Amino acid sequence: MIGRNQSAVISQRVFPASRHEGRAGAGLKPEHLPAILEQANAVGFFEVHAENYMGAGGPPHAALTRIRNDYPVTLHGICMSIGGPDALDRDHLARFRTLVERYEPALVSEHLAWSTHDNVFFNDLLPLPYTERTLARVADHIDEVQEAIARPLLLENPSTYLQFEQSTMSETDFIREIARRTGCGLLLDVNNVFVSSTNQHGSPMDYLMDFPLDHVGEIHLAGHASREDDEGEILLIDSHDRPVADPVWDLYDIVIRQCGPVPTLIEWDSELPQWPVLKAEADAAQAILDRHADNYLLGARHAVHA
Amino acid sequence: MPSMHEADYAEGFAANLLQAGQGKPDFVVGPNGKGADTRFGVYRNNVSVGLINALTGMFPATRRIVGEEFFRAMARHYIRSHPPTSRLLVEYGRDLAAFISGFEPLAEMKWLADVAAIERAWLDAYHAADAAPLAMESLTAIAEDKLADTRFVPHPAARLVRSHHAAVTIFSANRLEREVGAIDVGTAEDALIARPHLEVSVRTLPTGGAKFLQSLFDGHPLGVAAETALAECPAFDLGANIAGMIEAGAFAGIRQ
Amino acid sequence: MNTKTTATLVAGALAAAVSMAAATMTAHAADQEKCYGVSLAGQNDCAAGAHSCQGQSTMDYDPASFKLVPAGTCLSMKDGKPSLEPMNG
C-alpha cells in the first residue's frame, strides 16, 4: 500500500508524524474551521485542494498550518491537467511541489482528467478517450509529477457523462496499465464508480472487479445529483453537495472488506452543511473501516491478493 | 472509426465548451448508441456555472448592486469573452472592472467598475505574501536630516484604487449586506486596501493621500512624495498621512 | 520647494504623526477625516475563488433574449449623481 511505503521514508519532519492509516477524513472548508478547532481529533485527517493554497500567504495558509499541527493532511490537486494533450505547466508543477514540501501531506493525489487546453482554463474535470496514445501521454505526465514531488501520486478515477468514439480500451484497463507503467497509486472514488457506471449503463460491481484494487491508497466518497439524458433516462452528476447515497455506502463496504482499512475521505464541496453533519458522514465511514479492521489484521487482504 | 489527431479530443471539447448554443464535438456519444447532447451539456454547464459562481464569490458587492440575475448574465458574457488563462481561480477577474466600463447596459453606473476594482484588490490583498508591517519606531529611528531621502518597501498586500466616485462607500455598504441608504455617488474617493496581518482592511484616503502613497509605492523618497502630493493638493496633511500609512500597514520596511 | 524646506517639513510631519499615532492608541476615536478612515475591515469571504472538483447540480440557463436590467441595491443609491434609474429594457 502506498501510504505504508511512505511512512518508511525518513525525512526531517516539521509536523508530527501522520496517523492517517485506517482513518476517515473530511474535506477542509474554511467555513468549518471554528467548529473544528473546538474539537480534539474531530476526524482522522483533512484533505485540501492544492490550488486553494497556491497563493503566497494570508488566512488560507494560516488556517492550514493550524490544522496541520493537529492533523494529517492529504493534498488533492485539481488543475494539473494530467489527461490533456498539452505539456504539463512547469509553474503549476513547481507550485504543487512547494506545497508538498511545505505541508508534508500524508497522501498526494490528482485526477485522470484535463482542465486546461491552449492556454484556456476550463475549471472542470474534462474526460479523455482511452487509447494507446493517451495512455502513453498520461503515463509521461504522471512520471513527470512523481519526479517533481519525489514520491508516488495517487490517480483518481473520474466521473464521466459520455464516451469517445476513439476509445479502444476500458477505463479500468487504462487505469491498471497506468499504475503498472508509472508505479503510481490509485485514489478510488466510489461515488465516481457509481456515477460513471450508471451513466455508462454498466455495473459498478463489474467496474470494481476489474479495478486494480491492490493499488488503492485512498478512497473518496461523496453525494451525487440526478438529471435526465437525451432519452429521459437517469444521468447522475458528481455534485458533492449532499450526503453519500446508500448504494455508494454499500459499494464502499464491499471495497473495504476487500481492501482493508484504506484512508477514506468524505467530499462535500457546495451546499455546505454545518460541521457536525459532515463529521457524521466521516464517522459513518470510520465505523465501516473499524468493522473490517479485524479481518484486515487477520490477513484477509493478503489472502485475497495472494 | 474516424482517424484522430493527437489533440483532437481536447480541441473539439474546448471549441464547444464556452460558446453559446448547443454544439458538441461529433466524436462524443452516449452508451449503446444513445445521444450525447445532454451528456456533453453537463460539461458545458459545469464550466459555465463553475466560472460564474467563482465570479459571484469574488465580487459580492458588485453582484449585490446589480442583482443576482443581472450579475450572472453579465458574468456569462464575461467568461465567454475573457475565459481564464490561469489555473488559479484567484487570478481570475482582473479585467472585470474594464469589462464593466465597456458593458453597455451599465453605461450609467460609471462608478461600478471602481467598486469591482476594489473587490479585485481585496482578493489580491487576502492572498498576498505575509510580511510584518513597518512600525513607527523604524521611522523615528532615522536621523532627521535623512528622513526626506527615505524610501519604503511596499507591503505585499497593499493596493491603491483611485475613483472619481464614492466607490469606497458604495463598496463597503454593499459588501456588508447592510441597508444601503442614499449615497452621494459623485464624491471622489480613493481606497487603500491592506492586510498587515490576517485581516484585510479597506480605507478611504484623505485628499492627496493616494498621490502620496503612489509616489512612495513607485519608489520615490518621502520628501519627493510629499512634494508631489502638496503640488496636487495644497491641503495635504503630511503628518496625518504618515500616521495613516503606518497604522494601515501600507509598507513592510525601509529601503536600504 | 528646496531640499532644506522639504527636510524640515518632513521632520515636523513625523513628529506630528507620532503624536497622532499615540492619540489613536489611547483613544480609538481618532479623527477619521484626517486619518485613514477604515471603511471595511475583516469580513473575510474565504470561499472567494475557491477550487473544488465537483460537477454542478444547478443549471445555467442561457436565455437568448435576456433583457439586462440591473435590479439590486443600485436603486437605493439614486440620490447622488449620476442617475441610477433602471434601464428601460
XYZ file of C-alpha atoms in Angstrom:
651
model
C 0.000 0.000 0.000
C 1.289 3.417 -0.940
C 0.771 5.031 2.453
C 2.738 2.281 4.106
C 5.800 2.758 1.922
C 5.710 6.479 2.534
C 5.777 6.170 6.302
C 9.035 4.255 5.966
C 10.687 7.236 4.312
C 12.861 9.052 6.807
C 12.729 12.800 6.423
C 13.098 15.881 8.559
C 9.589 16.403 9.822
C 8.285 19.822 10.716
C 4.892 18.451 11.725
C 4.045 15.488 13.964
C 4.102 12.083 12.243
C 0.923 11.226 10.355
C -1.617 8.768 11.722
C -3.945 8.701 8.752
C -3.928 4.979 8.041
C -7.247 3.287 8.573
C -8.897 6.636 9.253
C -11.769 8.564 7.737
C -11.321 12.254 6.991
C -13.178 15.248 5.633
C -12.524 17.952 3.083
C -11.326 21.094 4.868
C -13.609 24.102 4.397
C -12.696 27.469 5.946
C -16.349 27.847 6.964
C -15.953 24.871 9.314
C -12.706 25.994 10.901
C -14.124 27.477 14.137
C -16.179 24.327 14.821
C -13.234 22.055 14.012
C -10.892 23.935 16.335
C -13.318 23.430 19.223
C -12.877 19.657 18.983
C -9.932 17.339 19.519
C -9.452 14.612 16.918
C -12.560 15.760 15.060
C -11.775 13.343 12.216
C -8.807 11.205 11.180
C -7.401 13.664 8.644
C -8.275 16.645 6.459
C -7.926 16.879 2.704
C -7.328 20.158 0.897
C -7.472 21.124 -2.746
C -3.930 22.094 -3.653
C -4.945 25.088 -5.787
C -6.619 26.779 -2.817
C -3.221 27.076 -1.125
C -1.180 28.308 -4.072
C -1.487 31.947 -3.037
C 1.579 33.483 -1.396
C 0.182 33.922 2.116
C -2.765 35.151 4.138
C -5.560 33.406 6.031
C -5.606 30.199 3.905
C -2.034 29.281 4.851
C -2.531 30.381 8.454
C -5.569 28.087 8.728
C -3.906 25.110 7.033
C -0.797 25.429 9.189
C -3.010 25.451 12.272
C -4.846 22.314 11.103
C -1.639 20.597 10.028
C -0.214 20.940 13.535
C -3.042 18.772 14.861
C -3.983 16.507 11.945
C -2.590 14.594 8.992
C -3.377 16.453 5.790
C -3.824 14.937 2.348
C -3.237 17.043 -0.765
C -5.646 16.724 -3.681
C -4.693 18.507 -6.910
C -7.362 19.534 -9.395
C -5.729 21.543 -12.160
C -2.619 19.596 -13.236
C -4.445 18.602 -16.445
C -2.699 15.225 -16.496
C -5.166 13.870 -19.059
C -4.683 16.678 -21.573
C -2.621 16.669 -24.773
C -0.720 19.807 -23.713
C 2.574 19.562 -21.840
C 2.296 19.971 -18.075
C 2.597 23.546 -16.856
C 6.013 23.908 -15.231
C 4.941 26.765 -12.982
C 1.965 24.807 -11.731
C 4.113 21.758 -11.091
C 6.560 23.901 -9.125
C 3.737 25.336 -7.001
C 2.441 21.817 -6.377
C 5.866 20.635 -5.318
C 6.262 23.602 -2.964
C 3.016 22.647 -1.217
C 4.114 19.035 -0.840
C 7.358 20.191 0.748
C 5.684 22.772 2.971
C 2.852 20.682 4.421
C 4.267 17.133 4.267
C 0.920 15.655 3.196
C 0.211 12.032 4.107
C -1.110 11.390 0.592
C -0.919 13.303 -2.685
C -3.455 12.795 -5.455
C -4.609 14.143 -8.832
C -7.274 13.354 -11.429
C -7.439 11.335 -14.615
C -8.835 14.345 -16.464
C -7.827 17.610 -18.110
C -8.871 21.197 -17.432
C -6.585 23.450 -19.472
C -6.155 23.461 -23.229
C -4.480 26.001 -25.459
C -3.993 28.423 -22.560
C -7.662 28.433 -21.514
C -8.524 27.060 -18.077
C -11.990 25.486 -18.029
C -12.241 24.827 -14.286
C -13.782 21.382 -14.784
C -12.533 17.791 -14.841
C -12.875 17.028 -18.548
C -12.713 13.494 -19.970
C -10.286 11.859 -22.382
C -10.532 8.929 -24.787
C -8.775 5.760 -23.655
C -6.269 4.849 -26.376
C -2.626 3.730 -26.617
C -1.758 7.306 -27.431
C -3.460 8.919 -24.437
C -2.126 6.109 -22.242
C 1.450 6.961 -23.185
C 0.823 10.668 -22.651
C -0.818 10.270 -19.248
C 1.956 7.920 -18.128
C 4.559 10.517 -19.152
C 2.713 13.212 -17.240
C 2.483 11.092 -14.095
C 6.191 10.239 -14.332
C 6.887 13.971 -14.517
C 4.738 14.757 -11.466
C 6.191 11.920 -9.404
C 9.691 13.007 -10.302
C 8.913 16.595 -9.282
C 7.417 15.711 -5.909
C 9.791 12.785 -5.297
C 7.012 10.496 -4.096
C 4.149 8.447 -5.521
C 0.994 10.125 -6.764
C -2.473 8.633 -6.354
C -4.523 8.908 -9.568
C -8.298 9.272 -9.205
C -10.871 7.602 -11.463
C -13.240 10.213 -12.946
C -16.986 10.704 -13.045
C -17.908 10.558 -16.737
C -21.022 11.531 -18.625
C -20.254 10.379 -22.175
C -17.983 8.168 -24.270
C -15.484 8.791 -27.057
C -15.761 7.024 -30.392
C -11.974 6.855 -30.405
C -11.604 4.830 -27.184
C -10.025 1.415 -27.702
C -9.887 0.206 -24.112
C -11.970 0.300 -20.952
C -11.319 2.828 -18.187
C -10.257 0.067 -15.786
C -7.796 -1.390 -18.328
C -6.425 2.103 -18.901
C -6.010 2.794 -15.175
C -4.449 -0.614 -14.488
C -1.876 -0.060 -17.224
C -1.118 3.469 -15.966
C -0.436 2.094 -12.480
C 1.763 -0.651 -13.933
C 3.808 1.704 -16.113
C 4.274 4.547 -13.624
C 4.161 2.841 -10.239
C 1.580 5.401 -9.144
C -1.057 4.514 -6.590
C -4.768 4.934 -7.116
C -7.430 7.002 -5.454
C -10.656 5.042 -5.808
C -13.637 7.387 -5.812
C -16.507 5.013 -5.089
C -19.108 7.669 -5.863
C -17.437 8.225 -9.239
C -17.643 4.471 -9.868
C -21.380 4.573 -9.165
C -21.976 7.770 -11.170
C -19.948 6.644 -14.209
C -21.315 3.103 -14.216
C -24.883 4.384 -14.068
C -24.207 6.964 -16.786
C -22.426 4.405 -18.990
C -25.071 1.704 -18.414
C -22.554 -0.528 -16.708
C -22.486 -2.319 -13.369
C -20.465 -0.724 -10.549
C -19.641 -4.215 -9.265
C -18.193 -5.177 -12.646
C -16.141 -1.972 -12.592
C -14.795 -2.744 -9.092
C -13.989 -6.342 -10.049
C -11.976 -5.002 -12.992
C -10.289 -2.274 -10.950
C -6.733 -2.898 -9.662
C -7.789 -2.642 -6.004
C -4.359 -3.611 -4.680
C -3.031 -0.217 -5.836
C -5.647 1.801 -3.946
C -4.105 4.143 -1.360
C -7.134 6.324 -0.666
C -10.885 6.283 -1.166
C -13.276 9.161 -1.863
C -16.978 9.215 -1.037
C -19.403 11.998 -1.986
C -23.024 12.722 -2.784
C -24.419 12.971 -6.317
C -27.380 14.622 -8.031
C -29.670 13.202 -10.685
C -30.731 14.569 -14.057
C -32.084 13.112 -17.304
C -30.235 12.406 -20.532
C -31.476 12.947 -24.110
C -33.730 9.883 -23.824
C -35.167 10.870 -20.447
C -33.165 8.276 -18.530
C -31.174 8.927 -15.368
C -27.912 10.838 -15.709
C -26.028 11.250 -12.424
C -23.944 14.336 -11.618
C -20.952 14.127 -9.275
C -22.171 17.162 -7.346
C -20.584 16.810 -3.854
C -23.495 18.776 -2.415
C -25.356 16.225 -0.258
C -24.812 13.091 1.846
C -23.298 9.934 0.361
C -26.023 7.820 -1.273
C -26.981 4.411 0.190
C -25.851 2.313 -2.811
C -22.465 4.068 -2.629
C -22.165 3.166 1.080
C -22.928 -0.464 0.110
C -20.202 -0.465 -2.543
C -17.815 1.127 -0.067
C -18.474 -1.629 2.458
C -17.614 -4.226 -0.189
C -14.425 -2.379 -1.152
C -13.218 -2.083 2.456
C -13.976 -5.733 3.141
C -11.758 -6.500 0.154
C -9.023 -3.867 0.581
C -8.740 -3.413 4.325
C -8.939 -0.037 6.099
C -7.878 2.348 3.320
C -7.927 6.058 4.351
C -11.299 7.409 3.271
C -12.378 10.961 2.553
C -15.858 12.458 2.587
C -16.060 15.199 -0.058
C -18.671 17.917 0.353
C -17.951 20.997 -1.756
C -21.142 23.001 -2.205
C -24.390 23.475 -0.279
C -22.098 23.012 2.715
C -23.781 21.622 5.824
C -22.899 22.534 9.394
C -19.718 20.798 10.546
C -21.491 18.101 12.663
C -23.314 16.843 9.537
C -20.071 16.408 7.606
C -18.365 14.895 10.636
C -21.222 12.393 10.980
C -20.548 11.217 7.401
C -16.870 10.754 8.237
C -17.846 8.905 11.430
C -20.041 6.571 9.365
C -17.083 5.775 7.108
C -14.885 5.280 10.182
C -17.372 2.750 11.578
C -17.112 0.695 8.385
C -13.315 0.946 8.446
C -13.254 -0.193 12.078
C -15.686 -3.029 11.456
C -13.408 -4.529 8.818
C -10.128 -3.707 10.552
C -10.083 -7.034 12.390
C -10.352 -9.023 9.170
C -7.528 -6.952 7.767
C -5.299 -7.730 10.749
C -6.057 -11.416 10.260
C -4.602 -11.144 6.781
C -7.748 -11.135 4.688
C -6.218 -8.601 2.333
C -3.200 -10.737 1.681
C -5.290 -13.834 1.239
C -7.391 -12.129 -1.408
C -4.460 -10.797 -3.378
C -2.002 -13.646 -2.886
C -13.818 4.924 -36.755
C -12.696 8.431 -37.713
C -8.980 8.982 -37.501
C -7.991 11.309 -34.687
C -5.164 13.754 -34.491
C -3.398 13.722 -31.136
C -5.042 16.856 -29.731
C -8.449 16.498 -31.380
C -10.339 15.426 -28.304
C -9.323 18.465 -26.290
C -9.634 20.764 -29.300
C -13.118 19.509 -30.083
C -14.215 19.820 -26.478
C -12.661 23.232 -25.937
C -14.252 24.701 -29.065
C -17.737 23.866 -27.801
C -17.464 24.402 -24.049
C -17.766 28.152 -23.717
C -19.725 29.120 -26.804
C -23.393 29.962 -26.777
C -25.644 27.394 -28.432
C -25.835 23.644 -28.192
C -22.953 22.376 -30.346
C -20.969 19.314 -29.346
C -17.949 17.567 -30.835
C -19.109 14.810 -33.228
C -16.866 12.151 -31.668
C -18.668 12.004 -28.303
C -21.517 9.543 -27.881
C -23.752 8.055 -25.222
C -23.613 4.360 -24.277
C -25.311 1.859 -26.598
C -25.729 4.416 -29.363
C -27.584 6.943 -27.182
C -27.428 10.648 -27.897
C -24.815 12.835 -26.226
C -26.252 16.354 -26.436
C -27.391 16.455 -22.813
C -24.318 14.500 -21.787
C -21.945 16.988 -23.364
C -24.151 19.701 -21.877
C -23.147 18.500 -18.386
C -19.565 19.586 -19.074
C -20.677 22.834 -20.690
C -22.833 23.535 -17.642
C -20.046 22.616 -15.208
C -17.724 25.093 -16.917
C -20.260 27.948 -17.063
C -21.717 27.528 -13.587
C -18.275 26.926 -12.071
C -16.776 30.087 -13.539
C -19.856 32.227 -12.912
C -20.002 31.003 -9.305
C -16.331 31.862 -8.907
C -17.030 35.432 -10.046
C -20.074 35.790 -7.780
C -17.852 34.764 -4.860
C -15.102 37.184 -5.800
C -17.309 40.231 -6.496
C -20.081 40.059 -3.859
C -20.667 43.821 -3.610
C -20.802 44.268 -7.383
C -23.268 41.386 -7.552
C -25.457 42.850 -4.832
C -25.509 46.230 -6.546
C -26.757 44.941 -9.896
C -28.688 41.962 -8.520
C -28.044 38.215 -8.795
C -29.764 37.636 -12.130
C -28.091 40.575 -13.866
C -24.681 39.692 -12.466
C -24.891 36.096 -13.666
C -25.973 37.200 -17.145
C -23.124 39.701 -17.288
C -20.693 37.089 -15.962
C -21.794 34.706 -18.731
C -20.794 37.337 -21.313
C -17.539 37.890 -19.475
C -16.447 34.226 -19.228
C -17.021 33.830 -22.973
C -15.078 36.926 -23.973
C -12.462 36.663 -21.201
C -12.036 32.982 -20.268
C -9.465 32.317 -17.538
C -5.905 31.735 -18.660
C -4.521 30.949 -15.201
C -5.261 27.643 -13.492
C -5.724 29.550 -10.259
C -9.231 30.950 -9.934
C -7.996 33.639 -7.539
C -6.161 35.141 -10.512
C -9.399 35.411 -12.499
C -11.458 38.569 -12.985
C -8.557 41.019 -13.309
C -10.207 42.682 -16.283
C -13.778 42.529 -14.991
C -13.601 46.213 -13.996
C -12.557 47.173 -17.541
C -15.260 44.882 -18.932
C -17.872 46.628 -16.767
C -16.669 50.033 -18.022
C -17.429 48.942 -21.564
C -20.606 46.987 -20.814
C -23.394 48.960 -22.446
C -26.235 48.033 -20.033
C -24.146 49.528 -17.193
C -23.232 52.706 -19.059
C -24.977 54.897 -16.482
C -23.313 53.295 -13.454
C -19.965 54.959 -14.030
C -18.780 54.042 -10.547
C -19.396 50.291 -10.717
C -16.070 49.473 -12.395
C -14.235 51.107 -9.470
C -16.229 49.016 -6.977
C -15.212 45.897 -8.914
C -11.595 47.086 -8.905
C -11.692 47.397 -5.095
C -13.109 43.872 -4.824
C -10.372 42.508 -7.075
C -7.718 44.327 -4.990
C -9.327 42.913 -1.827
C -8.752 39.378 -3.127
C -5.140 40.197 -4.017
C -4.559 41.520 -0.512
C -6.182 38.433 1.011
C -3.771 36.058 -0.755
C -0.662 38.272 -0.797
C 2.574 37.230 0.877
C 2.734 37.713 4.635
C 5.042 40.438 5.919
C 5.377 42.379 9.161
C 4.203 45.964 8.669
C 6.599 48.871 9.091
C 6.486 50.226 12.649
C 6.580 53.895 13.588
C 9.726 53.180 15.648
C 11.593 52.361 12.427
C 10.783 55.858 11.197
C 11.646 57.703 14.379
C 14.993 55.877 14.476
C 16.037 57.644 11.247
C 18.196 60.755 11.607
C 16.177 63.914 10.906
C 18.361 65.017 8.008
C 17.945 61.602 6.311
C 14.141 61.411 6.601
C 13.267 63.193 3.360
C 15.515 60.807 1.415
C 13.990 57.671 2.927
C 12.329 55.170 0.568
C 9.956 52.421 1.629
C 9.238 48.825 0.688
C 5.527 48.480 -0.150
C 3.711 45.829 1.866
C 2.928 42.862 -0.450
C -0.797 43.193 0.306
C -1.122 46.966 -0.172
C -3.175 48.177 -3.170
C -4.496 51.584 -4.253
C -7.709 52.116 -6.177
C -8.494 55.704 -7.203
C -12.037 56.699 -8.073
C -13.835 59.830 -9.243
C -16.908 58.441 -7.470
C -17.853 57.302 -3.975
C -16.565 53.819 -4.795
C -15.349 53.013 -1.273
C -18.619 53.952 0.414
C -20.621 52.020 -2.188
C -18.277 49.031 -1.873
C -18.419 48.785 1.909
C -22.166 49.411 2.139
C -22.830 46.533 -0.248
C -20.092 44.204 0.932
C -21.511 44.236 4.451
C -25.007 43.261 3.330
C -26.356 46.111 5.415
C -29.107 48.504 4.411
C -27.815 50.778 1.677
C -29.054 54.298 2.242
C -28.696 57.264 -0.072
C -25.100 57.682 -1.198
C -23.788 60.756 -2.938
C -22.012 58.818 -5.642
C -20.370 61.967 -7.010
C -17.873 62.337 -4.122
C -14.436 61.190 -5.276
C -12.908 58.519 -3.016
C -9.560 56.747 -3.159
C -9.123 53.374 -1.491
C -6.148 51.849 0.276
C -6.526 48.083 0.585
C -4.097 46.472 3.022
C -3.560 43.339 5.074
C -0.748 43.905 7.585
C -1.725 40.748 9.478
C -4.608 38.371 8.677
C -7.449 40.825 8.245
C -7.990 42.813 5.051
C -8.940 46.439 5.595
C -10.253 48.950 3.075
C -9.682 52.606 3.951
C -10.750 55.873 2.419
C -7.746 58.092 1.824
C -7.704 61.792 2.686
C -7.105 64.295 -0.135
C -3.662 63.886 -1.656
C -3.197 60.573 0.151
C -3.363 58.438 -2.992
C -0.870 60.641 -4.840
C 1.456 60.462 -1.845
C 1.219 56.679 -1.455
C 1.516 56.025 -5.193
C 4.708 58.062 -5.253
C 6.117 56.036 -2.347
C 4.971 52.744 -3.921
C 6.781 53.822 -7.087
C 9.983 54.027 -5.055
C 10.296 57.794 -4.634
C 11.686 59.112 -1.327
C 9.454 60.599 1.356
C 10.391 64.200 0.514
C 9.536 63.794 -3.178
C 6.252 62.003 -2.367
C 5.284 64.838 -0.003
C 6.055 67.483 -2.619
C 4.075 65.560 -5.275
C 1.049 65.334 -3.002
C 1.278 69.013 -1.979
C 1.515 70.064 -5.627
C -1.750 68.246 -6.391
C -3.486 69.174 -3.184
C -2.302 72.176 -1.089
C -4.372 70.975 1.895
C -2.364 67.734 2.026
C -1.517 66.919 5.669
C 1.815 65.083 5.677
C 1.772 64.220 9.375
C -1.688 62.666 9.200
C -0.699 60.711 6.115
C 2.445 59.316 7.706
C 0.430 58.285 10.762
C -2.219 56.792 8.477
C 0.116 54.810 6.253
C 1.828 53.285 9.293
C -1.434 52.446 11.027
C -2.850 50.926 7.826
C 0.216 48.768 7.268
C 0.891 50.030 3.757
C 4.631 49.393 3.976
C 6.786 46.490 5.053
C 10.119 48.190 5.564
C 12.639 50.866 4.728
C 14.664 50.522 1.546
C 18.337 50.366 2.437
C 10.387 73.771 -2.640
C 14.077 73.419 -1.812
C 15.659 70.414 -0.177
C 16.115 72.076 3.177
C 12.483 73.180 3.412
C 11.341 69.694 2.491
C 13.585 68.129 5.126
C 12.197 70.453 7.777
C 8.644 69.771 6.634
C 9.143 66.008 6.753
C 10.773 66.078 10.180
C 7.972 68.203 11.592
C 5.358 65.985 9.982
C 6.891 62.867 11.520
C 6.690 64.430 14.980
C 3.018 65.184 14.313
C 2.491 61.642 13.017
C 3.984 60.151 16.171
C 1.669 62.160 18.388
C -1.305 61.281 16.176
C -0.420 57.594 16.317
C -0.150 57.831 20.103
C -3.544 59.543 20.255
C -5.016 56.756 18.132
C -3.586 54.202 20.530
C -5.085 55.821 23.608
C -8.401 56.963 22.184
C -9.584 54.935 19.223
C -11.844 57.743 18.083
C -9.126 59.365 16.038
C -10.160 61.986 13.548
C -11.471 59.760 10.778
C -11.412 62.622 8.293
C -7.725 63.291 8.722
C -6.619 59.726 9.388
C -7.021 56.823 7.010
C -10.638 56.013 7.827
C -11.398 52.311 7.889
C -14.334 51.687 5.582
C -14.349 47.923 5.905
C -12.243 45.505 7.948
C -12.412 41.752 8.163
C -15.497 40.291 6.507
C -13.267 37.574 5.133
C -15.051 35.955 2.246
C -12.884 32.887 2.473
C -14.630 30.898 -0.248
C -13.993 33.520 -2.945
C -12.255 31.919 -5.895
C -12.004 28.536 -4.164
C -11.424 25.458 -6.299
C -13.341 22.238 -5.946
C -13.658 19.161 -8.099
C -17.410 18.617 -8.209
C -19.897 18.753 -11.042
C -22.619 21.401 -10.912
C -26.093 20.341 -9.889
C -27.595 23.718 -10.748
C -28.306 24.541 -14.380
C -27.074 27.659 -16.105
C -29.933 28.766 -18.309
C -28.809 30.911 -21.184
C -31.881 32.786 -22.367
C -31.359 34.045 -25.884
C -33.125 37.370 -25.331
C -32.343 38.195 -21.727
C -33.070 41.839 -21.020
C -30.174 43.179 -18.975
C -31.688 45.405 -16.338
C -29.740 45.810 -13.114
C -32.073 45.205 -10.191
C -30.066 45.183 -6.996
C -29.290 47.752 -4.307
C -28.318 50.247 -7.018
C -31.901 51.512 -6.981
C -31.487 52.905 -3.473
C -28.363 54.846 -4.395
C -30.006 57.296 -6.728
C -29.754 60.364 -4.518
C -26.367 61.151 -5.878
C -25.368 61.769 -9.422
C -25.416 60.239 -11.951
C -28.933 58.972 -12.021
C -29.272 55.268 -11.316
C -32.729 54.692 -12.664
C -33.069 51.209 -14.089
C -32.529 50.953 -17.787
C -35.589 50.614 -19.961
C -35.206 47.099 -21.311
